[in-house]
CSV table of C-alpha atoms in Angstrom, one decimal:
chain,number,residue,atom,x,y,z
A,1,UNK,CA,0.0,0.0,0.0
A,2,UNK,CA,1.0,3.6,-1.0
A,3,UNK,CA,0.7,5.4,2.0
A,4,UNK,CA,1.0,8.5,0.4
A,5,UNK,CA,-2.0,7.8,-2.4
A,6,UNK,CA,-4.3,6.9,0.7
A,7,UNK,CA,-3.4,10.2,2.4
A,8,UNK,CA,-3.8,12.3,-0.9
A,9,UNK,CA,-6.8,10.5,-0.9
A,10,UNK,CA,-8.0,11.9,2.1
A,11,UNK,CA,-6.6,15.2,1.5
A,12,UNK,CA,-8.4,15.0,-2.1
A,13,UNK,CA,-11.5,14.7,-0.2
A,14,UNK,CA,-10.7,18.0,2.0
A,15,UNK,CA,-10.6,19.6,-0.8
A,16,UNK,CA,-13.7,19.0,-2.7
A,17,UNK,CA,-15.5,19.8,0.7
A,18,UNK,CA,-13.5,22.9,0.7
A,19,UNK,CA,-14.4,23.9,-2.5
A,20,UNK,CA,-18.1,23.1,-2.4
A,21,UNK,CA,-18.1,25.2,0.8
A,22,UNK,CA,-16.7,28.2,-1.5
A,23,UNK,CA,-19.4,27.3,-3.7
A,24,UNK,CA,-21.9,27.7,-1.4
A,25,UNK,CA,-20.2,30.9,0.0
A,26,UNK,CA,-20.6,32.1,-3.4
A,27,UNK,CA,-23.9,31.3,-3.9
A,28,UNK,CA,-25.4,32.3,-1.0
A,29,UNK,CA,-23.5,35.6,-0.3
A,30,UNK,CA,-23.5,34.6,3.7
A,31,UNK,CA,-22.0,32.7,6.2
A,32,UNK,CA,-24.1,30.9,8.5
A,33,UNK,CA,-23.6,28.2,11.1
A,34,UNK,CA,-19.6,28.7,10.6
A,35,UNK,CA,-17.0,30.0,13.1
A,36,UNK,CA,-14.6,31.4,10.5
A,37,UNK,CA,-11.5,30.5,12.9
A,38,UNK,CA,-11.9,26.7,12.5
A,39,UNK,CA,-11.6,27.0,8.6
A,40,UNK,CA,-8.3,30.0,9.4
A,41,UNK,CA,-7.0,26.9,11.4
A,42,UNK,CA,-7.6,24.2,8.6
A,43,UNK,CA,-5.1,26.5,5.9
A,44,UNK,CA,-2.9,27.2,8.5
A,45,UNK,CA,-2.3,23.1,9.1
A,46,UNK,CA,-2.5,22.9,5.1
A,47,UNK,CA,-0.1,25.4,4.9
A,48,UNK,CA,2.4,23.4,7.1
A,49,UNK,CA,1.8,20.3,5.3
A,50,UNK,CA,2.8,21.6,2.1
A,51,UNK,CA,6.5,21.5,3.5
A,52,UNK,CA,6.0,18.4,5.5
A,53,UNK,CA,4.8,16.7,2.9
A,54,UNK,CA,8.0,17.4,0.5
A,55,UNK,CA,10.1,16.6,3.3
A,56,UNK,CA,8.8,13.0,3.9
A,57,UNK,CA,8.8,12.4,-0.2
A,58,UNK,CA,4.5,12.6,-0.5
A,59,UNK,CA,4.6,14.1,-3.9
A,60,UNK,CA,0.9,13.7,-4.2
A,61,UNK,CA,-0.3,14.8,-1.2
A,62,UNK,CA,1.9,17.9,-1.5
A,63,UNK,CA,-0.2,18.4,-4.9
A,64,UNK,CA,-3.4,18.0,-3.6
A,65,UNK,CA,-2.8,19.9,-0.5
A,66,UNK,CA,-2.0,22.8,-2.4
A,67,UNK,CA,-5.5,22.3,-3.7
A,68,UNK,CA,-7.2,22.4,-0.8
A,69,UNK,CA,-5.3,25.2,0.6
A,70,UNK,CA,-6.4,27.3,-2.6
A,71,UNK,CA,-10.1,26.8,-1.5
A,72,UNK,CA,-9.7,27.5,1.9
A,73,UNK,CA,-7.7,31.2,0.9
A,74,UNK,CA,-10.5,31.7,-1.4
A,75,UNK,CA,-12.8,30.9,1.0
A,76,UNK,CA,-11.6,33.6,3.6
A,77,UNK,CA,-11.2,36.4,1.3
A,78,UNK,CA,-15.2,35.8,-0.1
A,79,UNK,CA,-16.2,36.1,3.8
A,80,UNK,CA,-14.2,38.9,4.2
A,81,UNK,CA,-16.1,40.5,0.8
A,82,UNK,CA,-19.4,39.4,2.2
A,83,UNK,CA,-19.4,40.3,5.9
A,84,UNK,CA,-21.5,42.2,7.2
């Protein structure tokens, strides 16, 4: 087993539900039922994998990590447009 194409795996999955939650965001042009810190914390830790990652020779997660720490940036900056 590939330990790093399970953990990309899961990572993979973090970000689809990271994107669909910028969807919505979009969509929706509020933020309810969120505490906006929990998500800040999320692309902090995906910000620190990125290195890790690279270090320990997961290529893949490293990529897909990236991914999922694009949604969660783009995430922040559409609740910063849309606050209130």
């Amino acid at each position: 087993m590939n330990v790093d194409l399970v953990n990309s795996g899961f990572e993979a999955v973090a970000a689809v539900l990271a994107w669909r939650s910028v969807f919505v965001l979009r969509r929706d042009r509020e933020v309810r039922g969120l505490y906006w810190p929990a998500v800040a914390w999320s692309g902090v830790w995906s910000l620190w994998n990125g290195p890790y990652y690279l270090a320990v020779g997961h290529h893949y997660s490293f990529v897909v990590t990236l991914v999922r720490e694009a949604a969660t940036l783009t995430w922040l900056a559409l609740l910063w447009r849309f606050r209130k």
